[in-house]
Short mmCIF file of C-alpha atoms and ligand atoms in Angstrom, two decimals:
data_model
loop_
_atom_site.label_atom_id
_atom_site.label_comp_id
_atom_site.label_asym_id
_atom_site.label_seq_id
_atom_site.Cartn_x
_atom_site.Cartn_y
_atom_site.Cartn_z
CA MET V 296 16.39 -7.22 -12.09
CA SER V 297 15.45 -4.17 -10.12
CA SER V 298 13.93 -3.60 -6.75
CA ARG V 299 12.36 -0.40 -5.42
CA PRO V 300 14.24 1.80 -7.88
CA VAL V 301 12.59 5.14 -7.17
CA LEU V 302 12.02 5.35 -3.49
CA PHE V 303 14.44 8.15 -2.83
CA PRO V 304 13.79 10.54 -5.71
CA ALA V 305 10.06 10.28 -5.13
CA LEU V 306 10.48 10.81 -1.40
CA LEU V 307 12.61 13.89 -1.94
CA CYS V 308 10.22 15.17 -4.51
CA ALA V 309 7.24 14.83 -2.17
CA ALA V 310 9.20 16.61 0.55
CA LEU V 311 10.19 19.37 -1.83
CA LEU V 312 6.65 19.96 -3.01
CA ALA V 313 5.47 19.86 0.56
CA GLY V 314 7.78 22.80 1.22
CA CYS V 315 9.98 20.83 3.58
CA SER V 316 13.65 21.67 3.65
CA ALA V 317 14.81 19.73 6.70
CA ALA V 318 17.57 17.23 6.07
CA PRO V 319 16.61 13.62 6.84
CA GLY V 320 16.92 13.01 10.55
CA ALA V 321 17.56 16.65 11.41
CA PRO V 322 15.93 17.81 14.63
CA SER V 323 13.53 20.67 14.13
CA GLY V 324 12.24 23.16 16.65
CA GLY V 325 9.47 25.75 16.70
CA GLY V 326 6.65 23.25 17.20
CA SER V 327 7.63 20.94 14.41
CA ALA V 328 9.42 17.63 14.32
CA GLN V 329 10.57 15.43 11.49
CA ARG V 330 12.23 12.04 11.16
CA THR V 331 13.25 9.62 8.44
CA LEU V 332 13.29 6.00 9.54
CA PHE V 333 13.30 2.49 8.14
CA ALA V 334 10.26 0.38 9.08
CA MET V 335 8.04 -2.20 7.38
CA ASP V 336 10.79 -2.83 4.87
CA THR V 337 10.77 0.71 3.55
CA LEU V 338 12.07 4.22 4.15
CA MET V 339 9.50 6.42 5.87
CA ASN V 340 9.38 10.13 6.60
CA LEU V 341 7.21 11.70 9.30
CA GLN V 342 6.67 15.46 9.67
CA ILE V 343 4.52 16.80 12.48
CA THR V 344 3.64 20.35 13.56
CA GLY V 345 1.96 21.30 16.83
CA PRO V 346 2.70 22.28 20.42
CA GLN V 347 3.70 18.69 21.31
CA ALA V 348 5.25 17.81 17.96
CA GLN V 349 8.31 16.08 19.42
CA GLU V 350 6.27 13.92 21.81
CA ALA V 351 3.86 13.07 19.02
CA LEU V 352 6.75 12.08 16.77
CA GLU V 353 8.27 9.81 19.43
CA ALA V 354 4.90 8.16 20.00
CA ALA V 355 4.40 7.67 16.25
CA VAL V 356 7.84 6.09 15.83
CA GLY V 357 7.13 3.79 18.78
CA GLU V 358 3.79 2.74 17.31
CA LEU V 359 5.38 2.01 13.91
CA GLY V 360 7.92 -0.25 15.62
CA ARG V 361 5.19 -2.02 17.56
CA LEU V 362 3.10 -2.65 14.45
CA ASP V 363 6.13 -3.78 12.47
CA ARG V 364 6.96 -6.36 15.16
CA LEU V 365 3.38 -7.63 15.16
CA LEU V 366 2.80 -7.79 11.41
CA ASP V 367 6.12 -8.80 9.83
CA ARG V 368 5.81 -12.39 8.64
CA ASN V 369 9.58 -12.71 8.36
CA GLU V 370 9.94 -12.02 12.09
CA PRO V 371 9.56 -15.41 13.85
CA GLU V 372 7.87 -14.05 16.99
CA SER V 373 5.41 -11.74 15.22
CA ASP V 374 1.66 -12.27 15.47
CA ILE V 375 1.50 -13.12 11.77
CA SER V 376 4.34 -15.67 12.02
CA ARG V 377 2.59 -17.37 14.94
CA LEU V 378 -0.70 -17.40 13.04
CA ASN V 379 1.02 -18.85 9.95
CA ALA V 380 2.95 -21.44 11.99
CA HIS V 381 -0.34 -22.92 13.26
CA ALA V 382 -2.03 -23.08 9.85
CA GLY V 383 -4.13 -26.21 9.59
CA ASP V 384 -3.56 -27.54 13.11
CA GLY V 385 -6.84 -26.19 14.45
CA THR V 386 -5.30 -23.83 17.02
CA PHE V 387 -6.88 -20.42 17.45
CA VAL V 388 -3.86 -18.15 17.96
CA THR V 389 -4.24 -15.30 20.46
CA LEU V 390 -3.39 -12.02 18.74
CA ASP V 391 -2.99 -8.35 19.59
CA GLY V 392 -6.12 -6.22 19.08
CA SER V 393 -4.45 -4.31 16.22
CA THR V 394 -3.60 -7.53 14.38
CA LEU V 395 -7.18 -8.75 14.77
CA GLU V 396 -8.62 -5.45 13.59
CA LEU V 397 -6.38 -5.55 10.53
CA LEU V 398 -7.23 -9.18 9.72
CA GLU V 399 -10.93 -8.35 9.93
CA LEU V 400 -10.38 -5.45 7.55
CA CYS V 401 -8.52 -7.81 5.19
CA ARG V 402 -11.51 -10.14 5.22
CA SER V 403 -13.88 -7.33 4.36
CA CYS V 404 -11.61 -6.03 1.56
CA TYR V 405 -11.43 -9.58 0.21
CA GLU V 406 -15.20 -9.68 0.03
CA THR V 407 -15.77 -6.22 -1.43
CA SER V 408 -13.04 -6.71 -4.04
CA GLY V 409 -14.47 -10.06 -5.13
CA GLY V 410 -11.27 -11.79 -4.01
CA ALA V 411 -8.83 -9.50 -5.88
CA PHE V 412 -7.37 -8.42 -2.55
CA ASP V 413 -6.43 -11.58 -0.69
CA CYS V 414 -4.05 -11.42 2.27
CA THR V 415 -3.55 -15.21 2.13
CA ILE V 416 -1.47 -14.71 -1.04
CA ALA V 417 1.74 -15.58 0.89
CA PRO V 418 2.35 -19.14 -0.43
CA VAL V 419 2.24 -17.88 -4.01
CA MET V 420 4.35 -14.80 -3.20
CA ASP V 421 6.96 -17.21 -1.83
CA ALA V 422 6.79 -19.44 -4.92
CA TRP V 423 7.94 -16.42 -6.96
CA GLY V 424 10.60 -15.50 -4.41
CA PHE V 425 8.75 -12.24 -3.68
CA GLY V 426 8.37 -13.09 -0.01
CA GLY V 427 12.07 -12.95 0.80
CA THR V 428 15.03 -10.68 0.33
CA GLY V 429 14.83 -10.43 -3.45
CA GLU V 430 17.70 -12.78 -4.25
CA ASP V 431 15.51 -15.70 -5.22
CA TYR V 432 13.12 -14.34 -7.85
CA HIS V 433 12.01 -16.96 -10.38
CA VAL V 434 8.95 -18.07 -12.34
CA PRO V 435 7.32 -21.03 -10.56
CA SER V 436 6.11 -24.03 -12.53
CA GLN V 437 2.41 -24.34 -13.31
CA ALA V 438 2.37 -27.61 -11.32
CA GLU V 439 3.65 -25.73 -8.25
CA LEU V 440 1.04 -22.98 -8.69
CA ASP V 441 -1.72 -25.57 -9.09
CA VAL V 442 -0.84 -26.99 -5.69
CA LEU V 443 -0.56 -23.58 -4.00
CA LEU V 444 -3.53 -21.70 -5.46
CA PRO V 445 -6.18 -23.55 -3.37
CA LEU V 446 -4.32 -22.28 -0.28
CA VAL V 447 -5.00 -18.68 -1.33
CA ASP V 448 -8.43 -18.29 0.20
CA SER V 449 -9.29 -15.61 2.74
CA ALA V 450 -12.61 -17.36 3.34
CA ALA V 451 -10.51 -19.97 5.22
CA LEU V 452 -9.13 -17.30 7.57
CA ASP V 453 -11.22 -17.43 10.75
CA VAL V 454 -11.09 -14.28 12.86
CA ASP V 455 -12.77 -14.47 16.26
CA ALA V 456 -12.56 -10.91 17.53
CA GLY V 457 -14.61 -11.79 20.62
CA MET V 458 -12.08 -14.42 21.66
CA GLY V 459 -9.15 -12.27 20.52
CA SER V 460 -7.81 -14.97 18.24
CA ALA V 461 -7.66 -16.22 14.67
CA ARG V 462 -6.67 -19.31 12.71
CA LEU V 463 -5.91 -20.45 9.19
CA THR V 464 -7.93 -23.55 8.52
CA ALA V 465 -5.71 -25.34 5.97
CA SER V 466 -2.14 -26.53 6.34
CA GLY V 467 0.25 -24.54 4.13
CA MET V 468 -1.84 -21.37 4.21
CA ALA V 469 -0.10 -18.14 5.24
CA VAL V 470 -0.94 -14.45 5.56
CA ASP V 471 1.09 -11.65 3.94
CA LEU V 472 0.01 -8.11 4.85
CA GLY V 473 2.31 -6.31 2.37
CA GLY V 474 -0.70 -4.94 0.48
CA ILE V 475 -2.30 -3.22 3.48
CA ALA V 476 0.00 -3.00 6.53
CA LYS V 477 1.48 0.41 5.71
CA GLY V 478 -1.98 1.86 5.16
CA TYR V 479 -3.18 0.40 8.43
CA ALA V 480 -0.12 1.82 10.20
CA ALA V 481 -0.87 5.27 8.75
CA ASP V 482 -4.43 5.08 10.14
CA ARG V 483 -3.13 4.08 13.57
CA LEU V 484 -0.68 7.01 13.55
CA LEU V 485 -3.47 9.43 12.62
CA ASP V 486 -5.51 8.12 15.57
CA LEU V 487 -2.57 8.51 17.87
CA LEU V 488 -1.84 12.08 16.73
CA GLU V 489 -5.32 13.09 17.92
CA ASP V 490 -3.97 12.86 21.50
CA TYR V 491 -1.23 15.44 20.80
CA GLU V 492 -3.04 18.55 19.49
CA VAL V 493 -1.29 18.14 16.17
CA ASP V 494 -1.89 21.05 13.77
CA SER V 495 -0.57 19.38 10.68
CA ALA V 496 1.32 16.28 9.65
CA LEU V 497 2.61 14.50 6.58
CA LEU V 498 3.09 10.79 7.19
CA ASP V 499 5.00 9.32 4.27
CA LEU V 500 5.13 5.58 4.87
CA GLY V 501 7.33 4.71 1.94
CA THR V 502 6.03 7.05 -0.83
CA SER V 503 3.35 4.57 -1.87
CA THR V 504 1.31 5.30 1.28
CA ILE V 505 0.93 8.90 2.44
CA ALA V 506 -1.48 10.46 4.92
CA ALA V 507 -1.85 14.23 5.26
CA LEU V 508 -3.36 16.20 8.11
CA GLY V 509 -3.99 19.94 8.14
CA GLU V 510 -1.99 22.30 5.97
CA ARG V 511 1.63 22.47 4.93
CA ASP V 512 3.98 25.13 6.19
CA GLY V 513 2.96 28.36 4.48
CA GLY V 514 -0.69 27.32 4.08
CA GLY V 515 -2.71 25.23 1.69
CA PRO V 516 -2.98 21.48 1.31
CA TRP V 517 0.04 19.24 1.12
CA ARG V 518 1.21 18.66 -2.43
CA ILE V 519 2.23 15.14 -3.36
CA ALA V 520 3.99 14.36 -6.62
CA LEU V 521 2.84 11.15 -8.32
CA ARG V 522 5.55 9.43 -10.30
CA ASP V 523 5.35 8.41 -13.91
CA PRO V 524 5.17 4.60 -13.59
CA SER V 525 7.38 4.27 -16.67
CA ASP V 526 10.11 6.59 -15.46
CA GLY V 527 10.90 7.32 -11.82
CA GLU V 528 12.57 10.60 -12.74
CA ARG V 529 9.33 12.06 -14.05
CA GLN V 530 5.97 12.93 -12.53
CA LEU V 531 2.46 12.28 -13.83
CA GLY V 532 1.23 15.23 -11.83
CA VAL V 533 0.72 16.58 -8.37
CA LEU V 534 -2.09 15.88 -5.94
CA ALA V 535 -3.29 18.29 -3.24
CA LEU V 536 -4.03 16.30 -0.09
CA SER V 537 -5.44 17.33 3.27
CA GLY V 538 -7.33 15.19 5.78
CA GLN V 539 -6.99 12.21 3.46
CA ALA V 540 -4.60 9.43 2.57
CA LEU V 541 -3.31 8.02 -0.69
CA SER V 542 -1.87 4.70 -1.65
CA THR V 543 -0.19 3.80 -4.92
CA SER V 544 0.35 0.34 -6.35
CA GLY V 545 2.70 -0.05 -9.29
CA GLY V 546 4.40 -3.02 -10.84
CA TYR V 547 7.67 -1.05 -10.84
CA GLU V 548 7.98 -1.32 -7.03
CA ARG V 549 9.38 -4.85 -7.15
CA GLN V 550 10.06 -6.77 -10.32
CA PHE V 551 12.49 -9.07 -12.10
CA GLU V 552 13.16 -10.21 -15.62
CA GLU V 553 13.38 -13.80 -16.83
CA ASN V 554 13.86 -14.75 -20.51
CA GLY V 555 13.07 -11.19 -21.56
CA VAL V 556 9.75 -11.05 -19.66
CA THR V 557 9.24 -8.72 -16.69
CA TYR V 558 7.34 -10.07 -13.67
CA HIS V 559 6.13 -7.87 -10.79
CA HIS V 560 4.92 -8.45 -7.24
CA ILE V 561 1.19 -7.72 -7.41
CA LEU V 562 -0.37 -11.12 -8.02
CA ASP V 563 -3.76 -12.09 -9.34
CA PRO V 564 -5.10 -14.57 -6.76
CA ARG V 565 -7.05 -16.35 -9.52
CA THR V 566 -4.00 -17.25 -11.61
CA GLY V 567 -1.07 -16.91 -9.21
CA TYR V 568 0.64 -14.76 -11.88
CA PRO V 569 1.45 -11.04 -11.77
CA ALA V 570 -1.74 -9.17 -12.67
CA GLU V 571 -1.63 -8.05 -16.32
CA THR V 572 -4.65 -5.86 -16.87
CA GLY V 573 -3.07 -3.00 -18.76
CA VAL V 574 -2.53 -0.96 -15.59
CA LEU V 575 0.89 0.58 -14.88
CA SER V 576 -0.07 2.18 -11.59
CA VAL V 577 -3.09 3.14 -9.57
CA THR V 578 -3.30 5.71 -6.78
CA VAL V 579 -6.32 5.50 -4.49
CA VAL V 580 -7.37 8.42 -2.27
CA GLY V 581 -9.70 8.07 0.68
CA GLU V 582 -10.26 8.81 4.32
CA SER V 583 -8.80 5.52 5.48
CA ALA V 584 -5.21 4.81 4.44
CA ALA V 585 -5.74 1.07 5.02
CA VAL V 586 -8.72 0.97 2.71
CA ALA V 587 -6.83 3.06 0.13
CA ASP V 588 -3.91 0.62 0.38
CA ALA V 589 -6.09 -2.46 -0.07
CA TRP V 590 -8.00 -0.85 -2.93
CA SER V 591 -4.86 0.24 -4.77
CA THR V 592 -3.71 -3.39 -4.80
CA ALA V 593 -7.19 -4.68 -5.72
CA LEU V 594 -7.78 -2.15 -8.53
CA PHE V 595 -4.36 -2.95 -9.98
CA VAL V 596 -5.39 -6.63 -10.09
CA LEU V 597 -8.87 -5.96 -11.46
CA GLY V 598 -7.96 -3.54 -14.26
CA PRO V 599 -9.59 -0.35 -15.58
CA GLU V 600 -13.11 -1.57 -16.33
CA GLU V 601 -13.71 -3.33 -13.02
CA ALA V 602 -11.99 -0.49 -11.15
CA GLU V 603 -14.47 1.95 -12.67
CA ALA V 604 -17.43 -0.31 -11.86
CA LEU V 605 -16.32 -0.62 -8.22
CA TRP V 606 -15.82 3.12 -7.93
CA ARG V 607 -19.34 3.70 -9.23
CA GLY V 608 -20.68 1.41 -6.53
CA SER V 609 -18.77 3.02 -3.66
CA ASP V 610 -18.36 6.47 -2.18
CA SER V 611 -15.33 5.67 -0.04
CA PHE V 612 -12.52 6.28 -2.54
CA ASP V 613 -11.34 8.04 -5.69
CA TYR V 614 -8.45 7.07 -7.90
CA ILE V 615 -5.91 8.00 -10.56
CA LEU V 616 -5.21 5.04 -12.81
CA CYS V 617 -2.40 5.07 -15.37
CA ARG V 618 -2.97 2.66 -18.24
CA ALA V 619 -0.29 1.07 -20.38
CA ASP V 620 -1.85 2.69 -23.48
CA GLY V 621 -0.99 6.13 -22.04
CA GLN V 622 -4.42 7.07 -20.75
CA VAL V 623 -4.64 8.42 -17.21
CA GLN V 624 -8.11 8.06 -15.70
CA VAL V 625 -9.03 10.35 -12.82
CA THR V 626 -12.32 9.98 -10.94
CA GLU V 627 -14.25 13.21 -10.59
CA GLY V 628 -13.70 13.58 -6.84
CA LEU V 629 -10.04 14.37 -7.61
CA GLU V 630 -10.66 16.68 -10.54
CA ASP V 631 -9.89 19.82 -8.54
CA SER V 632 -7.04 18.42 -6.47
CA PHE V 633 -5.02 16.71 -9.22
CA THR V 634 -2.83 18.77 -11.56
CA PHE V 635 -1.90 16.68 -14.57
CA TRP V 636 1.63 17.02 -15.95
CA GLY V 637 1.71 13.83 -18.01
CA ASP V 638 0.88 15.48 -21.35
CA GLU V 639 4.57 16.39 -21.53
CA TYR V 640 5.37 12.68 -21.72
CA GLY V 641 2.63 11.58 -24.12
CA TYR V 642 -0.08 10.72 -21.59
CA THR V 643 -3.67 11.86 -21.95
CA CYS V 644 -6.01 12.52 -19.04
CA GLU V 645 -9.67 11.55 -18.81
CA ILE V 646 -12.04 12.48 -15.95
CA LEU V 647 -14.49 9.72 -15.02
CA ARG V 648 -17.86 11.10 -13.94
CA ARG V 649 -20.66 9.40 -12.06
P1 ADP I 975 3.57 -1.63 -2.39
O1 ADP I 975 4.57 -2.62 -2.86
O2 ADP I 975 3.88 -0.25 -2.79
O3 ADP I 975 3.24 -1.74 -0.93
P2 ADP I 975 0.93 -2.73 -2.78
O4 ADP I 975 0.20 -2.00 -1.73
O5 ADP I 975 0.16 -2.98 -4.03
O6 ADP I 975 2.24 -2.00 -3.20
O7 ADP I 975 1.37 -4.08 -2.13
C1 ADP I 975 1.96 -5.13 -2.84
C2 ADP I 975 2.17 -6.21 -1.83
O8 ADP I 975 0.88 -6.77 -1.48
C3 ADP I 975 2.97 -7.39 -2.31
O9 ADP I 975 4.34 -7.19 -2.06
C4 ADP I 975 2.39 -8.52 -1.47
O10 ADP I 975 2.96 -8.49 -0.18
C5 ADP I 975 0.95 -8.16 -1.37
N1 ADP I 975 0.09 -8.67 -2.45
C6 ADP I 975 0.41 -9.00 -3.73
N2 ADP I 975 -0.69 -9.36 -4.44
C7 ADP I 975 -1.74 -9.23 -3.57
C8 ADP I 975 -3.14 -9.45 -3.67
N3 ADP I 975 -3.71 -9.83 -4.82
N4 ADP I 975 -3.90 -9.24 -2.58
C9 ADP I 975 -3.35 -8.83 -1.40
N5 ADP I 975 -2.04 -8.60 -1.24
C10 ADP I 975 -1.24 -8.79 -2.30
MG1 MG I 976 -1.83 -1.83 -1.36
#
């Protein structure tokens, strides 16, 4: 059993490539500020440069805490816990504007992904023990999944933005924002930084969600190492990022083994089982970190062929998809910004063109 095995090496690697030498938590002067903190169940690292860098950093940390308190379904007073607690009783639960905005985005990602991204996955996450602390991982029985799967249905999530409230229409339903909350938080931080004349920033919300603004110290875009999904000590390549965000989904982030079979935490809402589509990891790049986050989860669930079809029908994202057969597919929008290193480890790289 392993959980989040590579967070630190990848984080350090990203920092190194970004030309950052500050120790975690060290104060920095000269118009730049940096902090490592734990939020949304992961280790985050924020670096900001600009005349009001310190103020911007404090505001960003405050906003992360606020969003965490609203969106954490394991926090009894959070918006999401209150929404879940009223599932099926008819009550429209009054929610913060940010929570409503995010739930509306979840609904639209559900629709555009054909149901592959479904934030009402919580009951099935819990059946696997993925919703808790990681001490209770197990394979649920098919009978249990058969009862729970009808509860996974974002169409039964009513969001009434005008009234400032939402409800889950069936008893037993529950929302889990693990597949999008960090991306949404990154977008909110980018909005907030606009008020602070920020020159550049790297917002690393747990390595799998990173937003970059402006240029790194010394000039040029930020450089983000993408890990080899099969080995956290190695990198598939490096991605130049500026004015965009990336999100990576990989089965390696949370997994356990039972009877010699490995099960991971990205579930196919159709089967209730971990998605097995021959994808080891997928990194999505786009303007919106929330959309990139939702798409990385959805493309992982859908697999290479459907991922490619969706990309062809959209101009809002590009991706790097690492297949279990060793092929790394890169959509043409990233051709110039991605430097492939995977040939050293037996991977081959293919550019997908429109
Ligand atoms: P990471 O673990 O790096 O955040 P993801 O963005 O792919 O990776 O998020 C996985 C999380 O998304 C799971 O832990 C769970 O909370 C949630 N999730 C799992 N399957 C789905 C799905 N099909 N649709 C929406 N959310 C999902
Ligand atoms: Mg995601």
